[in-house]
CSV table of C-alpha atoms and ligand atoms in Angstrom, one decimal:
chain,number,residue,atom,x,y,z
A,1,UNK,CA,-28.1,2.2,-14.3
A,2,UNK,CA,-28.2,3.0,-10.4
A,3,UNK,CA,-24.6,1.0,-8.6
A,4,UNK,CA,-24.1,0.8,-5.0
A,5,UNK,CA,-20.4,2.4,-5.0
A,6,UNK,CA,-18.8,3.3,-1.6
A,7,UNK,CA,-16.3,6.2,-2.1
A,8,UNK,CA,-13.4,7.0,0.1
A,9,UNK,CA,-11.9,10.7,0.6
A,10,UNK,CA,-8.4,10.9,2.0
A,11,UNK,CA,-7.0,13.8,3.9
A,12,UNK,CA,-5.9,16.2,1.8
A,13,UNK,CA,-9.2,15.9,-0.5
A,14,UNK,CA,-11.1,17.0,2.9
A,15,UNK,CA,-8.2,19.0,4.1
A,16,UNK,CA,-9.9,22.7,4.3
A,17,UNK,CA,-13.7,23.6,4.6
A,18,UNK,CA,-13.6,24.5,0.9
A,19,UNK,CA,-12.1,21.5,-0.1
A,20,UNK,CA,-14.9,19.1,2.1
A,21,UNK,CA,-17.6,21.5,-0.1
A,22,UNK,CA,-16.1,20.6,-3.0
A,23,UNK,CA,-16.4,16.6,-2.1
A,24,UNK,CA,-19.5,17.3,-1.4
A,25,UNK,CA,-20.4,18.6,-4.8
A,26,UNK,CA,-18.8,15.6,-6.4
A,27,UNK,CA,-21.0,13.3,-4.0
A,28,UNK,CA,-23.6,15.3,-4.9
A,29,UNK,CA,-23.5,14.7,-8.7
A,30,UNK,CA,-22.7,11.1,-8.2
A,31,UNK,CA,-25.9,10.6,-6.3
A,32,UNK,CA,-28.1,13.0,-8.8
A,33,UNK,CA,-27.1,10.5,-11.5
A,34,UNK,CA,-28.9,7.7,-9.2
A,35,UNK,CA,-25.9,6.3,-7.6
A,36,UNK,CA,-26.5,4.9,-4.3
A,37,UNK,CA,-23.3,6.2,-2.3
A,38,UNK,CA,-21.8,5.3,0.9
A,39,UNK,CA,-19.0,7.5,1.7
A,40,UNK,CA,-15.7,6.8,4.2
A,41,UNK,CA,-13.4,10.0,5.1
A,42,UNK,CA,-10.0,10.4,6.7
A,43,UNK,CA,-9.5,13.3,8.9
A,44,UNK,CA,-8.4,16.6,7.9
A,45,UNK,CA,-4.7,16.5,6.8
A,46,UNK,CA,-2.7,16.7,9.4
A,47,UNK,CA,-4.9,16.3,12.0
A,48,UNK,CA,-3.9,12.6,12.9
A,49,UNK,CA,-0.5,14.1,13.4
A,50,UNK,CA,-1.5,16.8,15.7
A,51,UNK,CA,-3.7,14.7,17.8
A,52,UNK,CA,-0.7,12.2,18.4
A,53,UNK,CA,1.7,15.2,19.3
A,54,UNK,CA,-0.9,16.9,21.9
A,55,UNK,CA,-0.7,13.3,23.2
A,56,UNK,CA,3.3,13.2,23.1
A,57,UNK,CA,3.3,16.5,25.0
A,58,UNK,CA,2.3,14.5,28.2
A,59,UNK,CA,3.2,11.1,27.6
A,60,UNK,CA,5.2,9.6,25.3
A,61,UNK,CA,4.0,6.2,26.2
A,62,UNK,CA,0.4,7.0,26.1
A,63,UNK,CA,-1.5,4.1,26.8
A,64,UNK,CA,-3.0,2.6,23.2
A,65,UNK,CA,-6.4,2.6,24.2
A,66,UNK,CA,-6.1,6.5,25.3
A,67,UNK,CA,-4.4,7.2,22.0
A,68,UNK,CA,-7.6,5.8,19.6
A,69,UNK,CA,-10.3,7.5,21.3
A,70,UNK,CA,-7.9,10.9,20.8
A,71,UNK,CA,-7.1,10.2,17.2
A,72,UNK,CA,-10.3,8.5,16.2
A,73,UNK,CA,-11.9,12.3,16.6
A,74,UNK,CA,-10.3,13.0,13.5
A,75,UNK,CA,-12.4,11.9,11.5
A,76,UNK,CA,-15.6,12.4,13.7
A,77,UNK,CA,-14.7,16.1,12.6
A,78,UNK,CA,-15.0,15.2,9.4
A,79,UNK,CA,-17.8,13.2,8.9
A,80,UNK,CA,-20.4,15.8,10.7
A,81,UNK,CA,-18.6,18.4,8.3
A,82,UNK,CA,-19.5,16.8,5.1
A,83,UNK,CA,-23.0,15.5,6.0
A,84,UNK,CA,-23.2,19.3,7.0
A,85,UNK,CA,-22.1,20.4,3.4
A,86,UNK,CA,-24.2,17.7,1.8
A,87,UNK,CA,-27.6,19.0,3.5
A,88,UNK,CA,-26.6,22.2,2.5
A,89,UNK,CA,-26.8,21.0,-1.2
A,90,UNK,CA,-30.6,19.3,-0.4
A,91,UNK,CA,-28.7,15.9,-0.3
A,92,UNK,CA,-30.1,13.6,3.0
A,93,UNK,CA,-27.4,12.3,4.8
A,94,UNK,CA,-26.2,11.2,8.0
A,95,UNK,CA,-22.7,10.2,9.5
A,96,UNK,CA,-21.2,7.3,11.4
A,97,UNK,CA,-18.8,6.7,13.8
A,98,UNK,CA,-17.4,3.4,12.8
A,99,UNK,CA,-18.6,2.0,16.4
A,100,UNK,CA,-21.9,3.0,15.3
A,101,UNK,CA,-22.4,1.0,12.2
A,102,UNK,CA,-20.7,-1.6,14.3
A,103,UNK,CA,-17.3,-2.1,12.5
A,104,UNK,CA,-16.4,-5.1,14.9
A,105,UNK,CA,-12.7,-5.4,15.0
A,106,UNK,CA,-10.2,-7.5,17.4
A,107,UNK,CA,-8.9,-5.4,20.3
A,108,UNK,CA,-5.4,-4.6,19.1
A,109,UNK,CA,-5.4,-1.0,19.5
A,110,UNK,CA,-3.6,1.4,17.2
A,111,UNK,CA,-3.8,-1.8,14.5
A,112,UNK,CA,-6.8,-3.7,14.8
A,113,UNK,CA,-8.2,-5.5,12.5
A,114,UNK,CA,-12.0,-5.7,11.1
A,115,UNK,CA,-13.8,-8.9,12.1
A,116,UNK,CA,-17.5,-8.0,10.9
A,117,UNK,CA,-19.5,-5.4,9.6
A,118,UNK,CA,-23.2,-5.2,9.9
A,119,UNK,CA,-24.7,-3.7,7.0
A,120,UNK,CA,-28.1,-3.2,8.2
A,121,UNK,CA,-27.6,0.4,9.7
A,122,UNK,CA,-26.0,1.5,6.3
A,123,UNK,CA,-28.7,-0.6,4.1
A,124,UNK,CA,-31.6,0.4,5.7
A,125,UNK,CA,-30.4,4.5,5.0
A,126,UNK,CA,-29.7,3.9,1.6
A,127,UNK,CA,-33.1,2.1,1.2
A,128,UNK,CA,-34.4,5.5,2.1
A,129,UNK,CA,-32.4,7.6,-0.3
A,130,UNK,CA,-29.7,9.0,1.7
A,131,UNK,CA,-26.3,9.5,1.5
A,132,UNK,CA,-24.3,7.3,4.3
A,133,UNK,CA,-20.8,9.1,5.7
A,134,UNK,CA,-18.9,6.7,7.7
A,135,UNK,CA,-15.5,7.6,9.7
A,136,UNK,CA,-12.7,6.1,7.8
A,137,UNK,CA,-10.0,4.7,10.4
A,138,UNK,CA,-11.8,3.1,13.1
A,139,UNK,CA,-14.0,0.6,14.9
A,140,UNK,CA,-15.4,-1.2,18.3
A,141,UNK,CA,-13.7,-4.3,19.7
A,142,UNK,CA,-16.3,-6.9,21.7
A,143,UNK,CA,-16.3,-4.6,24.5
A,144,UNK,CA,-17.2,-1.5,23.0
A,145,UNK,CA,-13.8,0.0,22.7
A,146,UNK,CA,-13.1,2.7,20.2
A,147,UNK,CA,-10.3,1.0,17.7
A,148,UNK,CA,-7.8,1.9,14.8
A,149,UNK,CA,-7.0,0.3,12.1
A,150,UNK,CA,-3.3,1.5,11.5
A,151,UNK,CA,-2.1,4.5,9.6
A,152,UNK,CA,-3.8,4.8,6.4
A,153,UNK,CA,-6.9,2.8,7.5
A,154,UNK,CA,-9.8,4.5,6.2
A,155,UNK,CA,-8.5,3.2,2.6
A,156,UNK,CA,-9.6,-0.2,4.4
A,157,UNK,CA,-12.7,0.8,5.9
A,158,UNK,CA,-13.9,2.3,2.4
A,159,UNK,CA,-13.1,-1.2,1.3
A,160,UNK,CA,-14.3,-3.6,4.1
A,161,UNK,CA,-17.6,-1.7,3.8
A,162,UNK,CA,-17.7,-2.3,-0.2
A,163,UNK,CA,-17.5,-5.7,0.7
A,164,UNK,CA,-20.0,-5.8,3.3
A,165,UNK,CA,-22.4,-4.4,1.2
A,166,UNK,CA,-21.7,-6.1,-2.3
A,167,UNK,CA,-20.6,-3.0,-3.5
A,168,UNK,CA,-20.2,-2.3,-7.5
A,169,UNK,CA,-17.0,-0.5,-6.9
A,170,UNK,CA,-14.9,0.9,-4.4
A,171,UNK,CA,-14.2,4.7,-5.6
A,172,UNK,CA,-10.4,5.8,-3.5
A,173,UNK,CA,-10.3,9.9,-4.6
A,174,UNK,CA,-6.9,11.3,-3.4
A,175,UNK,CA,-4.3,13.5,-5.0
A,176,UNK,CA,-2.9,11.5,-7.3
A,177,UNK,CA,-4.7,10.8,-10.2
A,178,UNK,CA,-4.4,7.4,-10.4
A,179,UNK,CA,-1.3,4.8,-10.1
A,180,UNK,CA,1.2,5.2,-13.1
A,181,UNK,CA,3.9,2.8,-14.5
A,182,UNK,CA,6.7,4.2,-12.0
A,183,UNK,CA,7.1,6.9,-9.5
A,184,UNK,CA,6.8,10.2,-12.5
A,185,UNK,CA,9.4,12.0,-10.6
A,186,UNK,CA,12.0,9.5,-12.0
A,187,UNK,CA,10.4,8.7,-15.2
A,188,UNK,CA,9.1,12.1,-16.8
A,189,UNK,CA,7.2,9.9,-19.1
A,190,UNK,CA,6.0,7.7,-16.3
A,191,UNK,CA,2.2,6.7,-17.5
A,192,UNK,CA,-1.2,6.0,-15.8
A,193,UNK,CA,-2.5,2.7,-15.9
A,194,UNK,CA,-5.9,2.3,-16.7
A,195,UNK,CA,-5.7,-1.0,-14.9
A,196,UNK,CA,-3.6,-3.3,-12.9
A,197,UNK,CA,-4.3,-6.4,-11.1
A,198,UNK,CA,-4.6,-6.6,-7.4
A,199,UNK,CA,-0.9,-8.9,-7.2
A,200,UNK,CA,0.6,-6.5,-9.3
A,201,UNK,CA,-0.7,-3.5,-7.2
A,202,UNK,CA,0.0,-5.8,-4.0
A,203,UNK,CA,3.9,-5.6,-5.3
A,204,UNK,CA,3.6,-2.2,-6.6
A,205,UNK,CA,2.7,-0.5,-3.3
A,206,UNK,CA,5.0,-3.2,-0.9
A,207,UNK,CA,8.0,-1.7,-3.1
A,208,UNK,CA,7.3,1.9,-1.8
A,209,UNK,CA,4.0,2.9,-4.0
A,210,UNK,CA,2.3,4.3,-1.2
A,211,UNK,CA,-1.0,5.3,-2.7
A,212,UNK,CA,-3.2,3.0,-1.1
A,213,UNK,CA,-3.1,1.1,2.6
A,214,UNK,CA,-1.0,-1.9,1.7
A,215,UNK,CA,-3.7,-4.1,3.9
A,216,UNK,CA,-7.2,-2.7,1.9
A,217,UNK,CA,-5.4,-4.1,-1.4
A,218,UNK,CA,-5.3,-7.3,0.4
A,219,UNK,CA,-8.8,-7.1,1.3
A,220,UNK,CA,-10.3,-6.2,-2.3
A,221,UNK,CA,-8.7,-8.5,-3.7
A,222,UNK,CA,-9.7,-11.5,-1.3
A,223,UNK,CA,-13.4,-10.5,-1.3
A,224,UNK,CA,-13.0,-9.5,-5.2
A,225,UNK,CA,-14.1,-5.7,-4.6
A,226,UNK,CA,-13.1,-3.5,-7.8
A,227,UNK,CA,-11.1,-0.8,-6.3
A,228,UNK,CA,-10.6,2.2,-8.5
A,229,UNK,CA,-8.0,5.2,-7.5
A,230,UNK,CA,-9.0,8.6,-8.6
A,231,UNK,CA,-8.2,11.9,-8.3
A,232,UNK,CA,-10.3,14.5,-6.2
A,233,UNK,CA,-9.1,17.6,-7.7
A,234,UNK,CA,-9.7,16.5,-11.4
A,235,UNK,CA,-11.7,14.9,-13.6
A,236,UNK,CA,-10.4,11.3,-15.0
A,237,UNK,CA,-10.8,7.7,-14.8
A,238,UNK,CA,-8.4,7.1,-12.7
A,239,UNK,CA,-6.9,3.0,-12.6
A,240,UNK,CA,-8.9,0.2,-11.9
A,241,UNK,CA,-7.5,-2.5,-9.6
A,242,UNK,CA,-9.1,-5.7,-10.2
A,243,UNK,CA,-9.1,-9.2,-10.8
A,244,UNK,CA,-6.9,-10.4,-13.7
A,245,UNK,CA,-9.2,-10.8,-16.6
A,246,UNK,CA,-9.1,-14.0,-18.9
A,247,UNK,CA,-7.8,-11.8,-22.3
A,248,UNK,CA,-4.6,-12.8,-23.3
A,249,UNK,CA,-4.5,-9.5,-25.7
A,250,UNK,CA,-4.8,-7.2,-23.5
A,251,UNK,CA,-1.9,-8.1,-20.7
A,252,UNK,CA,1.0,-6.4,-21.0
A,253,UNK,CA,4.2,-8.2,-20.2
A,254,UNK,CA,5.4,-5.4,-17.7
A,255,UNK,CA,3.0,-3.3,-16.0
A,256,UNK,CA,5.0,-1.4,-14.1
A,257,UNK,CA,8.7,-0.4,-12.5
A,258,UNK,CA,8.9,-0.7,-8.3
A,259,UNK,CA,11.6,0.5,-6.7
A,260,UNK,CA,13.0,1.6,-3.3
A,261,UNK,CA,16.1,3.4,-2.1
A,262,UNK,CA,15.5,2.4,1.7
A,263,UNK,CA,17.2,-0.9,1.5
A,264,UNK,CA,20.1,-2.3,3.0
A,265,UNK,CA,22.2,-5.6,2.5
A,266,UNK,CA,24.0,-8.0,5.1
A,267,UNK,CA,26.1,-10.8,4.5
A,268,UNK,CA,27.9,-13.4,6.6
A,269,UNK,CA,30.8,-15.9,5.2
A,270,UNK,CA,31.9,-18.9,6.1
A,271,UNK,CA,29.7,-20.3,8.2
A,272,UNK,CA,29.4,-24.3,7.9
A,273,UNK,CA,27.0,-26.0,5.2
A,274,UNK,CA,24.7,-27.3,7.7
A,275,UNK,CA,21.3,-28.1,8.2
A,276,UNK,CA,19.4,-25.2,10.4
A,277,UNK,CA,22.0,-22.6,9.5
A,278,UNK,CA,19.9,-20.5,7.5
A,279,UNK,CA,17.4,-20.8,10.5
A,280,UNK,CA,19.6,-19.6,12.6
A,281,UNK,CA,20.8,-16.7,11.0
A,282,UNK,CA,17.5,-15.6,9.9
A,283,UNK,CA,15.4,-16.8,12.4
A,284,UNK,CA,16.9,-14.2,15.1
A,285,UNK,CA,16.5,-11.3,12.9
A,286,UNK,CA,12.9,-12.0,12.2
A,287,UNK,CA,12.3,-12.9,15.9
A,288,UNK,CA,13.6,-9.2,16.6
A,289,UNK,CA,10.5,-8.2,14.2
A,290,UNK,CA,12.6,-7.1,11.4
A,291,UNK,CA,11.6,-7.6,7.9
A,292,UNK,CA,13.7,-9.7,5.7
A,293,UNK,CA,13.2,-9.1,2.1
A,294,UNK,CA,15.4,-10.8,-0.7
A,295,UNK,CA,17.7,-14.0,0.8
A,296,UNK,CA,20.7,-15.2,-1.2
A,297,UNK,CA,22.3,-18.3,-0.1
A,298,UNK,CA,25.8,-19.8,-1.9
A,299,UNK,CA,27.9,-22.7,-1.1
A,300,UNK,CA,31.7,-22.6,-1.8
A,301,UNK,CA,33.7,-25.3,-3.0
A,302,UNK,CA,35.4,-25.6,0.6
A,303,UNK,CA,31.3,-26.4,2.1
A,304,UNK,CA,31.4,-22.7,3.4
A,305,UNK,CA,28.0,-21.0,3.1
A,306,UNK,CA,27.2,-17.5,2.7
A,307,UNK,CA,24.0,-16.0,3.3
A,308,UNK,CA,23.0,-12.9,2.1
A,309,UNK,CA,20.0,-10.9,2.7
A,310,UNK,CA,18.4,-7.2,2.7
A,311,UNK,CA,16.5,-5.4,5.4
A,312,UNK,CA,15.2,-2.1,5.6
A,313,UNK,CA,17.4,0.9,6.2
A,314,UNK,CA,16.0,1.6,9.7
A,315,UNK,CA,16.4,-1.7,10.6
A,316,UNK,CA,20.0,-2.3,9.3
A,317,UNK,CA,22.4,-1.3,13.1
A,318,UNK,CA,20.1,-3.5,14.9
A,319,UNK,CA,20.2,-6.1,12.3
A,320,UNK,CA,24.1,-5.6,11.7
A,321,UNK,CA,24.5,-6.3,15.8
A,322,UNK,CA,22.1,-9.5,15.7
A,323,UNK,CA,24.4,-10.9,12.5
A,324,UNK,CA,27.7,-10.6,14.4
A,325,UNK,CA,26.2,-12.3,17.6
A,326,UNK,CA,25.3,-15.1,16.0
A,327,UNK,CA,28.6,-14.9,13.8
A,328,UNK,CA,30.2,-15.6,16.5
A,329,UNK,CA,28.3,-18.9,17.7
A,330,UNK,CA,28.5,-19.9,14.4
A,331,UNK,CA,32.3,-19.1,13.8
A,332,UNK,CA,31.8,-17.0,11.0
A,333,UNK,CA,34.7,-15.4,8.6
A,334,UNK,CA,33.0,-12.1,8.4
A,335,UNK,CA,30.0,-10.2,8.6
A,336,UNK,CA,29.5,-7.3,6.0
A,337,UNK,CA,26.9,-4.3,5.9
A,338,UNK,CA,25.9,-2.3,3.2
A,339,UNK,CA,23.4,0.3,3.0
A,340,UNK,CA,24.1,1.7,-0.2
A,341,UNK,CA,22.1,-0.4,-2.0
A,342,UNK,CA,18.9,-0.3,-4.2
A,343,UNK,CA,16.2,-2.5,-5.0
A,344,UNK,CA,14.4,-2.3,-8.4
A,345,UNK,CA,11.1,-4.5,-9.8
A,346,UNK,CA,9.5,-5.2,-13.0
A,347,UNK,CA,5.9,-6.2,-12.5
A,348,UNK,CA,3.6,-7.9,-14.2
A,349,UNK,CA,1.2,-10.7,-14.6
A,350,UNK,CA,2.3,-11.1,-18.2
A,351,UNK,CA,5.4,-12.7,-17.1
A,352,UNK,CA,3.6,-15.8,-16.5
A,353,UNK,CA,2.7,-16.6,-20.2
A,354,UNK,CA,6.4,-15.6,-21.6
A,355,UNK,CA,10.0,-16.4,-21.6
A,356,UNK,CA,12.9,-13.9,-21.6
A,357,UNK,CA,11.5,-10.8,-19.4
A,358,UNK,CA,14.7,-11.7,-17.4
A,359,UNK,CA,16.8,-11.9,-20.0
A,360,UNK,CA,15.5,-7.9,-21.8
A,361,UNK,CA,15.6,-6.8,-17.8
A,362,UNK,CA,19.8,-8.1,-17.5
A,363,UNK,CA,20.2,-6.4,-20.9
A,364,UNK,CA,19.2,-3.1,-20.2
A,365,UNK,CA,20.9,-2.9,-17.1
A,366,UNK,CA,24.1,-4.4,-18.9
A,367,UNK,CA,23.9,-1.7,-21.6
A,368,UNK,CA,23.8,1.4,-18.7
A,369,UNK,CA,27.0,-0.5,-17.0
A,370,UNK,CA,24.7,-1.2,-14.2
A,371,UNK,CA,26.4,-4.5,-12.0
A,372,UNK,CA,23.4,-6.9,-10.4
A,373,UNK,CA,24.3,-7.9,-6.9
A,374,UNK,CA,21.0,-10.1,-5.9
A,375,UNK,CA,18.1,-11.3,-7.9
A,376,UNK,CA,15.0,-12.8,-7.0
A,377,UNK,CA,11.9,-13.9,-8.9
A,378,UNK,CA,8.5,-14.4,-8.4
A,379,UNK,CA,5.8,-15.6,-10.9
A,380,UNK,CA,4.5,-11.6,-11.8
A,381,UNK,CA,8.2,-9.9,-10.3
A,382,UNK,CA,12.3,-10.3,-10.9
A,383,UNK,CA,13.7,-7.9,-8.1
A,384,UNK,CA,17.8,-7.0,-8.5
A,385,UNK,CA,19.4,-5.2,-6.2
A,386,UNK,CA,22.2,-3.0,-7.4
A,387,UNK,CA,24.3,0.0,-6.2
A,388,UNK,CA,22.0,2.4,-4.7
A,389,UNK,CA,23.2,5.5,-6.9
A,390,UNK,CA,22.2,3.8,-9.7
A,391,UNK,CA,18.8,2.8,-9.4
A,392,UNK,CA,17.2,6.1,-10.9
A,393,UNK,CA,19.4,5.3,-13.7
A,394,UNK,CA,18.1,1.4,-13.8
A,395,UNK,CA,14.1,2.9,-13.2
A,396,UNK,CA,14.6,4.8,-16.4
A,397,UNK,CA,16.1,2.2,-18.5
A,398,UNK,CA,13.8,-0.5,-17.6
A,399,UNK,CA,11.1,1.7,-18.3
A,400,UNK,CA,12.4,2.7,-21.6
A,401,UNK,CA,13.5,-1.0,-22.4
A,402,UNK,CA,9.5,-2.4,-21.6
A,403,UNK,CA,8.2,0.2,-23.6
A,404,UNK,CA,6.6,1.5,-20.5
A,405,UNK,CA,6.2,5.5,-21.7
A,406,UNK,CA,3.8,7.6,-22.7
A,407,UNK,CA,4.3,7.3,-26.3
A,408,UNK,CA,3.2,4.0,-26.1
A,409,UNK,CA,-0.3,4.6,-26.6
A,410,UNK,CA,-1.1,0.9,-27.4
A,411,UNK,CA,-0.5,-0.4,-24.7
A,412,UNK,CA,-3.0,1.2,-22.5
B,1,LIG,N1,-6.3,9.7,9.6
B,1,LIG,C1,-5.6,8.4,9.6
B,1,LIG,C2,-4.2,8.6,9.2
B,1,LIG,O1,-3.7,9.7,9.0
B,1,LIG,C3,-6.3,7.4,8.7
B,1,LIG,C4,-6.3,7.8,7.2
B,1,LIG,O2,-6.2,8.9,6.9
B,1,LIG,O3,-6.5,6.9,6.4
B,1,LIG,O4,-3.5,7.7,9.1
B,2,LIG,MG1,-3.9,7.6,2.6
């Protein structure tokens, strides 16, 4: 059966002229079994990089606009490099700048995003039988200015054009083969998932999973475009991210362990139970851009409050300075900093149809001696943060305790 599937190569899978014959032979034996392909590339690995630092050897402060028509040639390289490797095979193909098969996008330089795609360019090629290779990373705003869409944004031109297109799948080949229960340099027994739902890879990749462009999750699963991630140096399946299917049987309760060392906690005491407290304590941090992740609030006996919250690591002097400013408006006890913390999530849409996930998740951390600090839920997450020279030790014992391992052949 012949499926429109748009496949995206990252930049170590294209990182060497071998390596972009090599895609080329795989895109070649997709499209001899009667697959219509449209391909999206990154630029060579460590290109992106290089560009920027040629940039940073003049100016630092680079002007935005300067900076995406330099790095956007990264992939230009790469597209004319593979259409050349295709031809060579007897495949037709031709490559795109972005611009050219008009990926409109606002006009926020350096992270725009995509507004519209018109398809027309790319349907009419494939009409004729050829291969289409589009530059991953970048578009034209309104005024035909060359655009980026952030670090790690040809994952979400790959996927924008699968929806554009009504694509049958959206084929991401990088170098891991897929994405696995937890991070397999914790877990030795750390397992691929043949699938996982677009929330669950949402909260997956915010916690520090960084296979895939946070933002092209988002996209796939708003316009409901089946992602799969796949290796480009071997042969496998790879894990399908998708739309939660209606079979009960098949979900498991936990799909997988997130976790991330980078975090930091604050806490301020004594600070009056009043209404627009927690705004002001919080409000001022996330006006400074910072990212607030879990929030703990308790109220004493004596109507004292205390607020508690985490931030990442980077962010934790800047944050710690903010806190005591407004400790002192507020007339605080005490403001208290910690970045030896750990954050660590089970995941799964299972959750939703069972009781006591929380209550297996306290026991095996009870049973390793491991003390909770903060917990928060969701409907498909319970987060704790803990003691940050634990949380390998947590990983492996929640993913022991949910049955997460290898062995566990069933579940898959
Ligand atoms: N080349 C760009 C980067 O390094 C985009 C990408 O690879 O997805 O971020
Ligand atoms: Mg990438």
């Amino acid at each position: 059966m012949m499926s429109l599937i748009v496949q995206k190569y990252g930049g170590t899978s294209v990182g060497s002229v071998e390596r972009i014959e090599a895609v080329a032979q795989k895109i070649a034996a997709s499209y001899k079994k009667g697959n219509q392909l449209v391909v999206a590339v990154s630029a060579m690995s460590g290109e992106t990089n290089r560009l920027i630092g040629l940039a940073n050897q003049i100016d630092e402060q680079a002007s935005l606009r300067e900076l995406d028509v330099l790095v956007s040639t990264g992939e230009q390289v790469t597209i004319a490099l593979l259409c050349i490797a295709l031809q060579k095979q007897g495949i037709d193909a031709r490559s795109y700048t972005g611009g050219q098969v008009r990926i409109l996008t606002d006009d926020a330089h350096g992270k725009a995003r995509i507004k519209d795609i018109d398809s027309h360019r790319v349907e009419s090629d494939l009409s004729a039988g050829r291969v289409v290779v589009i530059a991953g990373f970048q578009g034209m705003d309104e005024d035909g200015n060359i655009t980026t869409l952030g670090r790690g944004g040809s994952d979400t031109t790959a996927v924008a054009m699968a929806a554009a297109l009504g694509a049958d799948e959206c084929q991401i080949y990088t170098d891991v083969d897929g994405v696995y229960t937890t991070d397999p340099r914790v877990v030795h027994d750390a397992r691929r998932l043949n699938k996982i739902t677009f929330e669950e890879m949402l909260e997956m990749a915010s916690q520090g999973s960084k296979i895939l462009q946070i933002r092209s999750v988002e996209f796939a699963g708003k316009y409901n475009v089946p992602l799969r991630v796949l290796s480009s140096f071997k042969d496998g399946n790879g894990t399908l991210i998708s739309l939660e299917d209606d079979d009960q049987m098949e979900k498991p309760l936990v799909s997988g362990i997130a976790f991330n060392k980078h975090e930091a906690k604050l806490t301020i005491r004594g600070i009056p139970d009043q209404p627009g407290v927690a705004y002001k304590v919080l409000g001022a941090i996330s006006e400074a851009n910072i990212e607030i992740d879990v929030i703990v609030q308790n109220v004493a006996k004596d109507n004292s409050a205390t607020i508690t919250f985490t931030v990442n690591e980077s962010d934790l002097s800047q944050a710690e300075r903010l806190l005591r400013n407004i400790a002192a408006d507020l007339g605080a006890l005490e403001v208290d900093a910690d970045k030896h913390i750990g954050k660590v999530s089970i995941v799964g849409v299972g959750m939703r149809s069972h009781a006591g996930v929380a209550a297996k998740m306290f026991e095996a951390l009870a049973n390793d001696g491991i003390n909770i600090q903060l917990i928060t839920t969701s409907e498909i997450k319970i987060t704790v943060v803990i003691e940050e020279r634990y949380l390998e030790l947590a990983v492996r014992a929640l993913h022991s305790a949910f049955e997460l391992g290898n062995t566990d052949v069933l579940k898959s």
